[in-house]
Amino acid sequence: RLPAEYTYKLRGIVVTVSADQQGKKELKMRHEAIPQFFDAEGKGEPMHAMTMSFPLDPGIDADSLQKGDEVEATYEVRWKSSP
C-alpha cells in the first residue's frame, strides 16, 4: 500500500455502519471540522464539520459500533495514488 499524501485524525459520531455489495464494511460518521485540509494541488483550507462515509479497516469489529457512538479515526488521503 502506498503512503498517504495527507493524514488527518478525526473525531466524530457514528451515523451508520453498513456493508457494500462485496461485503466491505463502511462507517458513516459526522466528524468535526478539519482546520487545514489540503486539496490535490496542495492548497490548504478548512473543511467544515460534515457527514462522510469511510471504509472500515478489516481489523475493526463493525458489530461493536452503534449509532451515536463517539469515535476517533485516521483519514488517509491519496490524491495521486490509491491504497
Coordinates of N, CA and C in Angstrom, one line a residue, residues 18 20 24-28 52-58 60 73-76 83:
S18 N -22.5 0.0 7.7 CA -23.1 -0.9 6.7 C -22.1 -1.6 5.9
D20 N -21.1 -2.9 1.8 CA -21.5 -2.8 0.4 C -21.8 -4.2 -0.2
K24 N -17.7 -5.3 2.0 CA -16.8 -4.4 2.7 C -17.6 -3.5 3.6
K25 N -17.1 -3.3 4.8 CA -17.8 -2.5 5.8 C -17.5 -1.0 5.6
E26 N -18.5 -0.2 5.9 CA -18.3 1.2 5.7 C -18.9 1.9 7.0
L27 N -18.2 2.9 7.4 CA -18.7 3.7 8.6 C -19.1 5.1 8.0
K28 N -20.3 5.5 8.4 CA -20.7 6.9 8.1 C -20.7 7.6 9.4
M52 N -19.6 12.0 6.5 CA -18.9 11.4 5.4 C -18.9 9.9 5.7
S53 N -18.7 9.1 4.6 CA -18.6 7.6 4.7 C -17.1 7.3 4.5
F54 N -16.7 6.3 5.3 CA -15.3 5.8 5.2 C -15.3 4.3 5.2
P55 N -14.4 3.7 4.5 CA -14.2 2.2 4.5 C -13.6 1.9 5.9
L56 N -14.1 0.8 6.5 CA -13.5 0.3 7.8 C -12.4 -0.6 7.5
D57 N -11.3 -0.4 8.3 CA -10.2 -1.3 8.2 C -10.7 -2.7 8.6
P58 N -10.2 -3.8 7.9 CA -10.7 -5.1 8.2 C -10.5 -5.6 9.7
I60 N -11.2 -3.9 12.3 CA -12.2 -3.3 13.2 C -13.5 -4.1 13.2
A73 N -10.9 8.4 14.3 CA -10.5 7.7 13.1 C -9.3 8.4 12.4
T74 N -8.5 7.6 11.7 CA -7.4 8.2 10.9 C -7.9 8.2 9.4
Y75 N -7.9 9.4 8.8 CA -8.3 9.6 7.5 C -7.1 9.9 6.6
E76 N -6.8 8.9 5.7 CA -5.7 9.0 4.8 C -6.1 9.4 3.4
P83 N -5.0 3.2 -2.5 CA -4.5 2.3 -1.4 C -3.9 1.0 -1.9

